[in-house]
Amino acid sequence: MNANYLQTPVTYLKGVGPHRAQLLESELGIGTYQDLLNLFPNRYIDKTQYYKINQLQRSGADVQIVGKIIHIKTVEQKKGKRLVATFIDDTGEMELVWFRGQKWIRENLKLNMPYVIFGRCNWYNGKFSMPHPELELLSEHEKGVKVSMQPIYPSTEKLGNSGITNRVVSKLLQQLFIESNGKFMETLSDPLLHELKLFSKSDALFNIHFPKDQASLAKAQFRLKFEELFYIQLQLLTKKMLRKQKIKGFNFDQVGELFNGFYKNHLPFTLTNAQKRVIKEIRADLGSNAQMNRLLQGDVGSGKTIVALMTMLLAIDNGFQACLMAPTEILANQHYNGIKELLDNMDVTCALLTGSTKKSDRNIIHEQLENGELQILIGTHALLEDKVQYKNLGLAIVDEQHRFGVAQRSKLWHKGRPPQTPPKGRVNEIHRKYQTVRPSAYSLLKQNQLERKKQTTEAERILWEQLKTKQLGVKFRRQHVIDEFIVDFVCLSKKIVIEVDGAYHNTPSQLEADEIRTKILKDLGYSVIRFKNQEVIGAIDSVLKKIQARLDSLPSGEVGGAFPPHILVMTATPIPRTLAMSLYGDLDISVIDELPPGRKAVKTVHRYDSNRLKVFRFIKDEIKKGRQIYVVYPLIQESEALDYKDLMDGYESIVREFPLPDYQISIVHGKMKPADKDYEMARFVKGETHIMVATTVIEVGVNVPNASVMIIESAERFGLSQLHQLRGRVGRGADQSYCILMTSHKLSSEAKTRLETMVRTNDGFEIAEVDLRLRGPGDLMGTQQSGILNLKIADIVKDNDILKTARWYALKILKEDPSLESQENLIIRHTYAQMVKHKRIWKYIS
Ligand code: ADP
Ligand code: MG
């Protein structure tokens, strides 16, 4: 069959006119035969099974039962009345209920005759009941043809109202199978089909739409889910491989004095095995000539900071600068203080830059950053401002990466570049330098400029003929002015200058002038290639090859031979492995899955508001023991005003309960001035206040080891990952810590699950898995990243095992045959190319 057959517009299908086509497109995004084939049923109604009443489950599933109606009555209710029939089989009794069409039912129902009923079963008032069942006399039922499993397709109200019912959709699919003889092109290779014992594509498609029985359906689902996940993994892994080949990185091959010195003399504790392993993984990346793009996951308190610091020391050992960006000022401050302390007695310069850094300090930082005096810069978004320019940024670390957008991360990435156009003052400075150091060569250089304007040599003309065709894939300009120089040719996007030197470039002073010119251009961030006239005239091919080679050696999209910095993103929000594999399948992932020794697990309890007095008593006891307490209130944007009121009310009641002078209480919230916040925070950190009342601003990273109780008010309003983050604020010292989840009595079942999970476990990954199940992958990762989760048939959470299998095979195939050239992989390459061509796959990736 023709490969393009499936791209046929759906209007060509019998039964689809322009009106239906338009509806299918707008409501379900179905434009082609392929789209229709890939409209997979949401669920199936299984009419192959007959249930007994005592086998019914409270699952709300559709079931089919054989039995008799023995009694029927009308029940009056607030609005109207309902008809209730008692239905029995030899195992028990249940109710059938009608709210509409009661007259017809009453007149036609036959008592004490065997019926087959079908419908959704509810558990109501201690009994099973089935509203509006499908009814058929058993004798009729036995005569009829059996549709075994009936597919139920996704639909919309508009479709239903326009007569495109489930039956119609099913009919259209039948028509499609008739037209195509049910034969569809295979999309997986023979070895895969054999090894995994998969259905062929045609069998799978047939059985997903018209399953013979449960077993065939399961096989069809497996094959299609595998295929979907396989091609996504193939894409992610290909991307990762390409990045490793193309995006070159600084090679940190020195494990030098700072790193070793710190390890030997300054490490305040023994690293955990997990920390050691992660540092090893990072070191391998940094010495590989490729840019590192690594995600470091580790639960709160697992000790990521020290890993970050040691990675930064590696950068500095290799002559580079490093930066660490945190999402809030409090966190940046804390990182700065912590790292300063660790670096005590070491010869490393480190500064803090946040929104509240004074202008005068800021200027000093900018200057020291540019001249390379400053080695480590820690801060907030302020690090991303254009004014912040590094001499040579080799490593950028982002803490709590989920709080930053993609755009912000990419901005950091580009901080590795030299400034696009140096400020005017700096250009002059560069010139002045050479003017004073090499006056005669410099004046010759100036003189050359004048001549350049006048003449075009034969060699320049020949080279231009070639360059202007863009055969090298980039655009060159000729006789372009850079700063005060006219250069022969320049590619601005790659910052490459090509110079063709005429015959007069042979005297020592002229060579010196050329050298200065190259140096100045390099200072301006350009990479310079020089050719002699004769070279261009005699061997233009080899000249072009050399230019090509230089272009290739540049990291893609980067300029002037500068590499992007290595990137390490750290997060304490565990991303379930399942999800990480798909979302960050193109990143390398390290996990710190071990807490430093001696930590006591935080004890978590759930208390109702009515127990508040007991909780207060407990707080008093803890304060007596010298501990400090957090009380956290929710702050949700939509209900901000109310939430602030709750916070202030709560604060007042705590002040009343814990009066001065025995108790000191801090409060921190988003409406306070940064200076006031910092002041209050600092008092708590220093142990001057006993209780910190706050909104979630303290959620991430804050470290006060003496705080041992975390009270979360209206805990039912927090998400699981937030609760876990908050709990991570305690349990940092040697004492037993507690987390108390306060709620009202009214709890949704989801909220109950969240609270129970928190009480049951401290394991961030386990919590993340529950969160994923509760909220679904899209919500969990935020909309911008949820594209990948718009899967047609697979479910990232439920089909975890298939995902792993798919990834394993994708990896194996790419390892053996990276460009999919072998005969047996041809079909995979072809399918992948088709998907890319029809953009059926890119939308998965953010
Ligand atoms: P997080 O991963 O949450 O950023 P931190 O880096 O802040 O964790 O570490 C939490 C605490 O554990 C810090 O006080 C740190 O000094 C301490 N710590 C880290 N690693 C170890 C270790 N291997 N042994 C003992 N204490 C450690
Ligand atoms: Mg941290």
PDB file of C-alpha atoms and ligand atoms in Angstrom, residues 304-305 335 399-400 701, ligand 2:
ATOM      1  CA  LYS A 304      23.313  18.920  47.123  1.00  0.00           C
ATOM      2  CA  THR A 305      25.087  22.093  48.148  1.00  0.00           C
ATOM      3  CA  HIS A 335      23.667  29.472  49.670  1.00  0.00           C
ATOM      4  CA  ASP A 399      19.007  25.419  42.135  1.00  0.00           C
ATOM      5  CA  GLU A 400      15.372  24.347  42.268  1.00  0.00           C
ATOM      6  CA  GLY A 701      15.890  25.544  50.973  1.00  0.00           C
TER       7      GLY A 701
HETATM    8 MG    MG B   2      19.399  23.077  48.882  1.00  0.00          MG
END
